[in-house]
Short mmCIF file of C-alpha atoms in Angstrom, two decimals:
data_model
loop_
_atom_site.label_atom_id
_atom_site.label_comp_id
_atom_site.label_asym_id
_atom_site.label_seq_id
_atom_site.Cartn_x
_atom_site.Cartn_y
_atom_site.Cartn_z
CA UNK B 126 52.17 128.69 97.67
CA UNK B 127 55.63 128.06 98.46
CA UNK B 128 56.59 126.54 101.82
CA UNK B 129 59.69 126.12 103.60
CA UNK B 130 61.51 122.89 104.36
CA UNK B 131 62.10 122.74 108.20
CA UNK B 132 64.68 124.25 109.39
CA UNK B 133 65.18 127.20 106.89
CA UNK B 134 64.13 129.61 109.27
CA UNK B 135 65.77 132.76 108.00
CA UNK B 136 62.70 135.23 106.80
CA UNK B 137 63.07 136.72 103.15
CA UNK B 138 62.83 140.56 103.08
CA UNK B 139 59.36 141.84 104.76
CA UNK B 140 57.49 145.18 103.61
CA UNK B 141 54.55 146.41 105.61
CA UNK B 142 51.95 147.03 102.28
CA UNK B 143 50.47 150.56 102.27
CA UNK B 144 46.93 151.28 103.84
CA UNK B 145 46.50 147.86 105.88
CA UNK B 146 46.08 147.45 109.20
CA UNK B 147 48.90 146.49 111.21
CA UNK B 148 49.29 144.53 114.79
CA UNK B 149 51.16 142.95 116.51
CA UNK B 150 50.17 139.42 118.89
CA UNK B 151 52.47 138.58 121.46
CA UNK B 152 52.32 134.68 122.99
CA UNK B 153 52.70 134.17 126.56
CA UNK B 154 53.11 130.63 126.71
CA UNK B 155 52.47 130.08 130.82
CA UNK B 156 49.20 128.66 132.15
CA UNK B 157 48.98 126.81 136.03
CA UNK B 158 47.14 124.14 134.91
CA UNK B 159 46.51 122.49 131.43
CA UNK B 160 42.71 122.48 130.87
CA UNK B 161 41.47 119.02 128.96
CA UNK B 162 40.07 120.35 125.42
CA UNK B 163 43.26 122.39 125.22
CA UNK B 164 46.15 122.20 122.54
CA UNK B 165 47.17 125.88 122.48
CA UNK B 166 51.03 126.30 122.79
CA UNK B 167 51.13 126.82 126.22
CA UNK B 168 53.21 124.99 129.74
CA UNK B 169 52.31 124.54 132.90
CA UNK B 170 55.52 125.22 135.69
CA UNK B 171 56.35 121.80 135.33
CA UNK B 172 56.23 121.43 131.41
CA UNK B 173 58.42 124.64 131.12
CA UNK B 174 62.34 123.27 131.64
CA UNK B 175 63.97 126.35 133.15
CA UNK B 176 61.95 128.69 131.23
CA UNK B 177 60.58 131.30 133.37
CA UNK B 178 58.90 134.73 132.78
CA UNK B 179 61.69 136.73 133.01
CA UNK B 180 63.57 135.09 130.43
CA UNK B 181 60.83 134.75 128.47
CA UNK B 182 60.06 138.43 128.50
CA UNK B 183 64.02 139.24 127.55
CA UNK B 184 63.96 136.85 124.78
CA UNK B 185 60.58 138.81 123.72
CA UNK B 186 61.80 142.24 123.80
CA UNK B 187 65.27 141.16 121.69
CA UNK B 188 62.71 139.70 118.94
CA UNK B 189 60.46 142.72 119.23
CA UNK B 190 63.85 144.42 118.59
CA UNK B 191 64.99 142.67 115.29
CA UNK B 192 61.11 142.77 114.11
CA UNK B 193 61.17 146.58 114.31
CA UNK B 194 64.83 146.74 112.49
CA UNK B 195 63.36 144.10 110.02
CA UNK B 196 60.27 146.57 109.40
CA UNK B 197 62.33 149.32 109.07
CA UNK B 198 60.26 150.41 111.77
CA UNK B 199 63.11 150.94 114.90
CA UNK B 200 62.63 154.13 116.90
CA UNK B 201 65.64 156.11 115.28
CA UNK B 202 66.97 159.57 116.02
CA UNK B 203 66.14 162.25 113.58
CA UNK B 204 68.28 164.17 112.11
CA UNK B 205 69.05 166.78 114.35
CA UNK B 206 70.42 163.83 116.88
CA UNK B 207 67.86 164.00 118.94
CA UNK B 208 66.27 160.51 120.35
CA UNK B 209 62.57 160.44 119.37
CA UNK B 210 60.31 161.29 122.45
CA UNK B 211 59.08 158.33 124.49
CA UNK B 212 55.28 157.57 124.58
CA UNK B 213 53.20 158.74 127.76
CA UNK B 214 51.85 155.89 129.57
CA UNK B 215 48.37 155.75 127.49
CA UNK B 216 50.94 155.12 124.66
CA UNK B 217 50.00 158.25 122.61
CA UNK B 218 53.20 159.58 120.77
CA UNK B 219 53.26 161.13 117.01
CA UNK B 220 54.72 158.96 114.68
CA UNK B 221 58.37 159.48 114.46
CA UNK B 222 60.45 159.64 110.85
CA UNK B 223 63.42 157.64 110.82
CA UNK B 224 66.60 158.80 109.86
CA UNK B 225 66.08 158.62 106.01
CA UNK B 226 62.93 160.85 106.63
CA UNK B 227 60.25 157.92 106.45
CA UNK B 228 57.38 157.39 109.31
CA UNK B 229 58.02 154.56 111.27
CA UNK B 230 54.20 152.39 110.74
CA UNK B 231 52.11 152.83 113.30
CA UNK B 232 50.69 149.71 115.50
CA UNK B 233 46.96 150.16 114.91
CA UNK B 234 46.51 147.21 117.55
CA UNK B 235 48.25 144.85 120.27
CA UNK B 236 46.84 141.63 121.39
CA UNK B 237 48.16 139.67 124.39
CA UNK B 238 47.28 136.09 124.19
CA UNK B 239 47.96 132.38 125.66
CA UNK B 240 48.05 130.74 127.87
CA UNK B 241 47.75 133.05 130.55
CA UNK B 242 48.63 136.85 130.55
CA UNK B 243 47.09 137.24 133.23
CA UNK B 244 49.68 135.10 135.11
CA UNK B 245 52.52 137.88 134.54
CA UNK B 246 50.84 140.10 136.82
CA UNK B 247 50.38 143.96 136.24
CA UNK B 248 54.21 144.62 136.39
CA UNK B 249 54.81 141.77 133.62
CA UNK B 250 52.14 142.99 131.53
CA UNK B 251 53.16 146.56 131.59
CA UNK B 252 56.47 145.06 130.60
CA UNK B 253 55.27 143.43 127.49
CA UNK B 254 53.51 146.92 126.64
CA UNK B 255 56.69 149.05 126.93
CA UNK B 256 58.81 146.72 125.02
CA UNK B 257 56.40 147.32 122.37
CA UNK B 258 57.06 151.07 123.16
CA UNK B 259 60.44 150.80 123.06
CA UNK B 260 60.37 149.78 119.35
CA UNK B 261 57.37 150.56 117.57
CA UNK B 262 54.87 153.66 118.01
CA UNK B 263 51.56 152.75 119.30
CA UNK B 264 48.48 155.01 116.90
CA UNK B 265 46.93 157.41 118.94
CA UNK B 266 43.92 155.30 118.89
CA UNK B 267 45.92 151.49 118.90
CA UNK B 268 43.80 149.09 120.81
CA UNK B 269 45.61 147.31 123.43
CA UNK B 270 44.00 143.92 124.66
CA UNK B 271 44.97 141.33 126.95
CA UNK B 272 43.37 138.07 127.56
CA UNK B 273 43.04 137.18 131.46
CA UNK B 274 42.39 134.27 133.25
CA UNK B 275 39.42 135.22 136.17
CA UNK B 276 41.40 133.23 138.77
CA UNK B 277 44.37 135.90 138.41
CA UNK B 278 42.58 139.06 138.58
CA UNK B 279 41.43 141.74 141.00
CA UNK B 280 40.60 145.24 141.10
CA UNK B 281 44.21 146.41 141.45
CA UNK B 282 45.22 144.59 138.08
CA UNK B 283 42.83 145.88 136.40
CA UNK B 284 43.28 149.36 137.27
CA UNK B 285 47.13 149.24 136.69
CA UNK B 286 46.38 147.66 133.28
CA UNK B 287 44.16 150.34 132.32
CA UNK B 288 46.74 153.07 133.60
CA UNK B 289 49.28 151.45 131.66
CA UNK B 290 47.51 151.88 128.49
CA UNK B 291 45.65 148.74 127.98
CA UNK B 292 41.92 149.44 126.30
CA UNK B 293 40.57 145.89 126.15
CA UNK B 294 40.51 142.75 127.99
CA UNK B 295 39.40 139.14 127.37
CA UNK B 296 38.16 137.06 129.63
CA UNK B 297 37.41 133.01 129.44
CA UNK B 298 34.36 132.61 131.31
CA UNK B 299 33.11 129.25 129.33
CA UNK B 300 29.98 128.59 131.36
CA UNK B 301 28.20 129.35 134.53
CA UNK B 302 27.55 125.61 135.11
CA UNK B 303 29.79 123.86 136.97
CA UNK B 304 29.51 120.31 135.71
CA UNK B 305 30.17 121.84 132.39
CA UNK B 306 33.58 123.28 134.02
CA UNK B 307 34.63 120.33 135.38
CA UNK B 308 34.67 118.42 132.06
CA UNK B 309 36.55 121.33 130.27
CA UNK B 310 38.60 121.35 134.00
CA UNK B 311 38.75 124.79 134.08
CA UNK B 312 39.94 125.91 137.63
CA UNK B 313 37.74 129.00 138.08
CA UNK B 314 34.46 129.03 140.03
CA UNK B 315 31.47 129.60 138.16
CA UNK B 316 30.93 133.05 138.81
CA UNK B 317 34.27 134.45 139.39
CA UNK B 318 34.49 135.28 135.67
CA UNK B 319 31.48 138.01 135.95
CA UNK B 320 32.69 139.28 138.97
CA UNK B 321 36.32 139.57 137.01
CA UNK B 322 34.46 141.53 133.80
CA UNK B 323 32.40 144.11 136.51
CA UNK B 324 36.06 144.67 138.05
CA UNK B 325 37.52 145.41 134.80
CA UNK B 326 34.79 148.02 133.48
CA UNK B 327 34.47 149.49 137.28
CA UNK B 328 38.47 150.19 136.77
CA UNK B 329 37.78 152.37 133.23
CA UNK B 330 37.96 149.46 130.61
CA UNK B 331 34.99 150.64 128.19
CA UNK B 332 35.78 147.00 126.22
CA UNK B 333 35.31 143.52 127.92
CA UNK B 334 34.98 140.63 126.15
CA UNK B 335 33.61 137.24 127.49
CA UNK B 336 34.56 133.94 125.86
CA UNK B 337 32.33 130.92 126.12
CA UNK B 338 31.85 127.64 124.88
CA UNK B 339 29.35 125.18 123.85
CA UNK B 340 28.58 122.04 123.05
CA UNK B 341 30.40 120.55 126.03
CA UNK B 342 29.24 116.96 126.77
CA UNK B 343 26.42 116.85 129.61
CA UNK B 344 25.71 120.61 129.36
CA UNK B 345 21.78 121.06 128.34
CA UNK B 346 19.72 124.25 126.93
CA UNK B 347 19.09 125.58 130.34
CA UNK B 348 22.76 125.68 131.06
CA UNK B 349 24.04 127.60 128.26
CA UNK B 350 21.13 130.01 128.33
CA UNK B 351 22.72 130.51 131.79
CA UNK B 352 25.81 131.22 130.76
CA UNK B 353 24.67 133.48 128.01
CA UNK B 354 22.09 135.81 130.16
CA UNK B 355 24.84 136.03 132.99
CA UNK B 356 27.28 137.19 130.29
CA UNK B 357 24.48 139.74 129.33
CA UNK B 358 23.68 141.27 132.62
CA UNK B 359 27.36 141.25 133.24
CA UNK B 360 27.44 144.58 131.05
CA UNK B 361 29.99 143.29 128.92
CA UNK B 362 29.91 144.53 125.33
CA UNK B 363 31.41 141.77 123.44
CA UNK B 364 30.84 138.18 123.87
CA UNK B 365 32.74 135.12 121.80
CA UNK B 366 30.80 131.83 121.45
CA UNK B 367 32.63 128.72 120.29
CA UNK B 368 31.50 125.10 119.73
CA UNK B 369 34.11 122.97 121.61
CA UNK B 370 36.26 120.92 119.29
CA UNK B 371 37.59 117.85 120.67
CA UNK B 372 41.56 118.21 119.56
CA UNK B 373 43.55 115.24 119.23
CA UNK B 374 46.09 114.82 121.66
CA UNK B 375 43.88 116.56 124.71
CA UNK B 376 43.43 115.08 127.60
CA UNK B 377 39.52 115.37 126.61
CA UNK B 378 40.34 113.63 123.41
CA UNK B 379 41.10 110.56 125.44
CA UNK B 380 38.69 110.64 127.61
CA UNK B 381 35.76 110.66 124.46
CA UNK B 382 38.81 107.79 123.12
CA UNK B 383 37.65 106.15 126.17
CA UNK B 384 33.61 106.37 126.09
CA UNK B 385 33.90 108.42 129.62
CA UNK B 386 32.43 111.36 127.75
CA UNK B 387 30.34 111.81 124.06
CA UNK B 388 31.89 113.61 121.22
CA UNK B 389 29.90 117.15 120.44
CA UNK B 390 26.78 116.20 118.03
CA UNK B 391 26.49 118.40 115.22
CA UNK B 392 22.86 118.77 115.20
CA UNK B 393 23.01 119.90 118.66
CA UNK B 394 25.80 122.16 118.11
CA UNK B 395 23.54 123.96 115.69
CA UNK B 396 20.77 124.51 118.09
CA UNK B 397 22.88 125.49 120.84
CA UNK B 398 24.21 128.17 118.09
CA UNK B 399 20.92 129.63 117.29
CA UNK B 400 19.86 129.85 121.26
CA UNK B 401 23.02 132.31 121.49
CA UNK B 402 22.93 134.39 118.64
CA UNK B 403 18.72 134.96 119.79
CA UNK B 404 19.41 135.70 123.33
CA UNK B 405 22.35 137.90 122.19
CA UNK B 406 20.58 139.48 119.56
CA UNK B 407 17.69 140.20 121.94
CA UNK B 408 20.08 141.91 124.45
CA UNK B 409 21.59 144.59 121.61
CA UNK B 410 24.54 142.72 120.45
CA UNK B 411 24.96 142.10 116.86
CA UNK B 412 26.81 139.07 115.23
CA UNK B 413 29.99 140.72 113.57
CA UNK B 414 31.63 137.75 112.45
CA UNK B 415 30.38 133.89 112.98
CA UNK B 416 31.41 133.18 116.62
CA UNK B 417 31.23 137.02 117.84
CA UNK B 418 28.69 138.99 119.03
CA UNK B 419 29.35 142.75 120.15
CA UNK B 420 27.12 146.12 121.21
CA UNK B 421 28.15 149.12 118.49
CA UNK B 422 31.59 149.60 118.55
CA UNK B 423 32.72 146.86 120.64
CA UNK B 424 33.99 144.88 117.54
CA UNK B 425 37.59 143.54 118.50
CA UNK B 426 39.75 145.50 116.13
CA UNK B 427 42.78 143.38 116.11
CA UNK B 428 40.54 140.08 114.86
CA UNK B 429 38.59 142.59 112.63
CA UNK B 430 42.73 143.33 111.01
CA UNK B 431 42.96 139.44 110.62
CA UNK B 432 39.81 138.56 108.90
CA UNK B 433 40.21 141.67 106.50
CA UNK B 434 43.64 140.75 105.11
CA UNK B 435 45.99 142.87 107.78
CA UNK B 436 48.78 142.19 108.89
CA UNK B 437 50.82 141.27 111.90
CA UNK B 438 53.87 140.27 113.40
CA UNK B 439 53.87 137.18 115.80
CA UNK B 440 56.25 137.45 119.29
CA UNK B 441 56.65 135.01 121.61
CA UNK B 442 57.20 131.28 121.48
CA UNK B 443 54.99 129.52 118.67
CA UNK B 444 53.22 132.22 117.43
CA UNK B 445 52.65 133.32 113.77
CA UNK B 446 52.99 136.17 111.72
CA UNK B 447 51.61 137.58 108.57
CA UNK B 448 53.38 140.17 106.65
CA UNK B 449 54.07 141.28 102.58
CA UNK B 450 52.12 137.58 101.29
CA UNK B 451 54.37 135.34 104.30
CA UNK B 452 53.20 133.72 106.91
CA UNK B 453 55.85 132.57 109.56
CA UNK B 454 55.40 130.63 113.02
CA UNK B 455 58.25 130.74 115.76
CA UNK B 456 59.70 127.97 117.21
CA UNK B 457 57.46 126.59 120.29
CA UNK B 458 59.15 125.81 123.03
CA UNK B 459 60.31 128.95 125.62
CA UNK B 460 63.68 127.71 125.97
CA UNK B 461 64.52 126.82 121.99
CA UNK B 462 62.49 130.52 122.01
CA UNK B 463 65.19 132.06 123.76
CA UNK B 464 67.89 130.18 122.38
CA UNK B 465 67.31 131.57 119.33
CA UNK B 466 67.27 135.20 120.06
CA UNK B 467 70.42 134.42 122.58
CA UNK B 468 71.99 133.82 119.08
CA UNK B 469 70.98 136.67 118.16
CA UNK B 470 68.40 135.22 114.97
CA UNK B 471 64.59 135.41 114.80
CA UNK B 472 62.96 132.73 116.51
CA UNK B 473 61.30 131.58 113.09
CA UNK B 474 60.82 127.55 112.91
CA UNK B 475 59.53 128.18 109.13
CA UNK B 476 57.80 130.29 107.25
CA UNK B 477 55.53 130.02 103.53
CA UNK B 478 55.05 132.52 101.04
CA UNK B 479 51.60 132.38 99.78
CA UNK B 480 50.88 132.63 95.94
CA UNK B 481 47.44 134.39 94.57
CA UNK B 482 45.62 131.58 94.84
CA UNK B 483 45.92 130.86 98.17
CA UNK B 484 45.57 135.14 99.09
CA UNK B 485 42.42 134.64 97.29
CA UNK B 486 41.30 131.41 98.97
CA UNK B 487 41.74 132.92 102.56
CA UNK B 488 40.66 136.13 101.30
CA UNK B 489 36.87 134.59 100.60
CA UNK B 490 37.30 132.13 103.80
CA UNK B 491 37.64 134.62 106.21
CA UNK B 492 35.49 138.05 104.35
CA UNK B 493 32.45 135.72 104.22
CA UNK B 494 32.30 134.93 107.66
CA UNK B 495 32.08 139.17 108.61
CA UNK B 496 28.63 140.61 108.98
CA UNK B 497 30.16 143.26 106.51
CA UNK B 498 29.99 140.19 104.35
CA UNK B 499 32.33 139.68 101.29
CA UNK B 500 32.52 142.02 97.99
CA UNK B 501 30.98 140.42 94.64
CA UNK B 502 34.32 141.73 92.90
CA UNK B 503 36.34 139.38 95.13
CA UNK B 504 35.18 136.62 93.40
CA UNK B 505 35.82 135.25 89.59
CA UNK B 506 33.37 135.09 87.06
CA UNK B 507 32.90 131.07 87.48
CA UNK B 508 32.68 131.85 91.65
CA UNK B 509 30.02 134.48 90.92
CA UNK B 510 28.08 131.85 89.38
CA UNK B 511 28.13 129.73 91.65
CA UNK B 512 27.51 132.09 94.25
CA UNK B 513 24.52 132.67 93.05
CA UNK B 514 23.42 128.99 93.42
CA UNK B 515 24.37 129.51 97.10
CA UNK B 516 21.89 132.67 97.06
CA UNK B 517 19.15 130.23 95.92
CA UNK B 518 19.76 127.25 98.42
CA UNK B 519 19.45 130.25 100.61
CA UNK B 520 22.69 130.54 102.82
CA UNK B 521 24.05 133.72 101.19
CA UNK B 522 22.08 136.82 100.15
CA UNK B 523 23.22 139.58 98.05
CA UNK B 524 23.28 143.07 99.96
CA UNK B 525 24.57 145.78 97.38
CA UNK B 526 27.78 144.69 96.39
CA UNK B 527 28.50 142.13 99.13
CA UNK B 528 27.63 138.82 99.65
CA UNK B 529 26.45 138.45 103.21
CA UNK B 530 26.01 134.80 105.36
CA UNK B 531 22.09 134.40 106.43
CA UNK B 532 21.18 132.80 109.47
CA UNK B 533 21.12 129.15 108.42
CA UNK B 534 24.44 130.50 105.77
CA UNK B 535 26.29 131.13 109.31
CA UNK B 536 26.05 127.31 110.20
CA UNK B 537 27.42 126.07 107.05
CA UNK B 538 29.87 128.67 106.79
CA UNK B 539 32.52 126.37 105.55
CA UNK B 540 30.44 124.67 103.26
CA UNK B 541 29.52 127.59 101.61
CA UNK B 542 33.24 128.75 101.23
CA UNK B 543 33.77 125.51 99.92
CA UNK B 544 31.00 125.79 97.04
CA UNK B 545 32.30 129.04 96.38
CA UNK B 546 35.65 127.53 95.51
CA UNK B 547 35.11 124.71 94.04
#
């Protein structure tokens, strides 16, 4: 793997490889409040310097701009003169040949994370979705998700989203349980996120994802079974469980520094796993990958395109990208953000170009962790051996040609990707 000293930030040449999927993820770095296990890349109003959305969503369409041109991907007109036709608003436009006669690739997904989308309102996310437009061609059948903060939502949002073109949305409801809120201090009210997810699929969206967490300190059994049946009879059809992690550097951090609060127990972290993938399981949704459950046909197609080798560009300030064996990661701060594309350069802060070995170490890190499980051939001789050692101890089992995660497999995912490449 070769890596980048800092401040080398101009990308080598990029080529989109044949046959993979391709998305794009686009970073809105705004959030009202900080919560206390958080260390995404995101500011509050007073963190931000200046920044605002407006300029943040200029600086993001000049980016999107130079990523398309860098692609080779920029709408162009064909050779008759004529401009390519604009998409209609559900984004559904042929894929246009450029001037030399080649297709421009199609975006087989968009995902709108944070922070908080949300916080850009309809108009503002609409925005973000024609500046996409504007560049690239959305497939006829892209998925288009946005993450959304229950506190800014309503009805109308949600039906102007799903107008728009916008198939999917994500929602962080984290619990039902209020004590457990207050220690993540999450601002939302302990039902407003299921009233927020029967909003979004009254307004059309057939996709509605509900994030939670456990493992929080002082939440018990009874309260994450609460959170998990409420998410059920919600109607949602994808839910995403994750055991907190206490980051370093979050507010929650020092308060466990302190002895106000425990650090997540293992053990316990297990159990609370198992009670969630039962009650899900019960309820007709199926574990697709580790930490995500889903009714048929609710997997989330841009995640699927990152744990299957895809590839994606990154827009917006600290996000990464993934294209032709390179991984990049934008500067982080809005304002340096839009410095940089003032200047007319990709926002890149650095960027690695990864070797075979490390393709085929995240190639078996992420595969195995996919109900689909991970293909025998993707492994070497030695790792086949070992693998089946793995079989034995009775966290893998062999399903045709794939090696698939059992239930106990699931909570020592890491360990067994470990043993596998020893």
């Amino acid at each position: 793997m070769t890596v980048r000293t800092a401040g080398a930030c101009e990308l080598p040449g990029l080529a989109l490889t044949p046959g993979r999927a391709f998305g794009i993820y686009v970073h809105v770095p705004f959030c009202a409040a900080r919560c206390g296990y958080c260390d995404f890349n995101t500011y509050t109003p007073a963190e931000l310097g200046g920044a605002n959305p407006d300029g943040w969503l200029e600086a993001l369409r000049a980016e999107l701009a130079l990523a398309a041109n860098r692609l080779g991907a920029a709408r162009q007109p064909d050779v008759s003169g004529r401009a390519a036709p604009e998409p209609d608003v559900a984004g559904r436009a042929a894929r246009q040949p450029d001037v030399a006669g080649r297709a421009a690739p199609a975006v087989d997904t968009v995902f709108v994370g944070g922070g908080t989308p949300s916080l850009l309102g309809a108009p503002g996310l609409t925005s973000v979705l024609d500046a996409i437009r504007s560049h690239f061609t959305l497939a006829a059948d892209a998925e288009v998700t946005t993450e959304a903060n229950p506190e800014s939502t309503s009805p109308q949002l949600f039906e102007h989203l799903r107008t728009a073109g916008f198939t999917r949305v994500s929602l962080g409801m984290q619990s039902v349980a209020p004590h457990v809120l207050a220690v993540l201090d999450r601002v939302h009210s302990p039902g407003r996120a299921l009233e927020a997810a029967r909003d979004a699929i009254a307004a059309g969206f057939e996709h509605v994802n509900l994030d939670l967490i456990y493992g929080t300190p002082g939440e018990t059994d009874d309260d994450l079974l609460r959170s998990v049946d409420a998410a059920v009879e919600a109607r949602v059809d994808h839910v995403s469980a994750y055991a907190l992690v206490v980051e370093d550097g979050t507010a929650l951090a020092r308060r466990v520094r302190r002895g106000e609060v425990r650090a997540p127990d293992n053990d316990e972290l297990a159990h609370r796993y198992e009670l969630i993938d039962a009650r899900l399981s019960a309820a007709g949704l199926g574990w697709y990958e580790v930490s995500n459950w889903c009714l048929p046909g609710g997997e989330c197609r841009h995640n699927v395109g990152y744990w299957n080798g895809g590839e994606w560009w990154g827009a917006g300030p600290g996000a990464h990208g993934y294209v032709d064996s390179t991984r990049w990661w934008n500067v982080k701060h809005p304002n340096a953000y839009a410095q940089a594309l003032d200047d007319g350069l990709l926002p890149v802060a650095d960027f690695e170009r990864l070797d075979s070995c490390a393709l085929h170490t995240e190639d078996v890190m992420l595969r195995v962790r996919l109900r689909d499980g991970l293909p025998v051939t993707a492994l070497n001789e030695a790792e086949q051996r070992r693998a089946q050692t793995v079989i034995e101890d009775g966290l893998l089992t062999r399903d045709g040609d794939h090696l698939i995660l059992t239930d106990p497999g699931r909570l020592l995912a890491d360990a067994v990707v470990r043993t596998l490449l020893d």
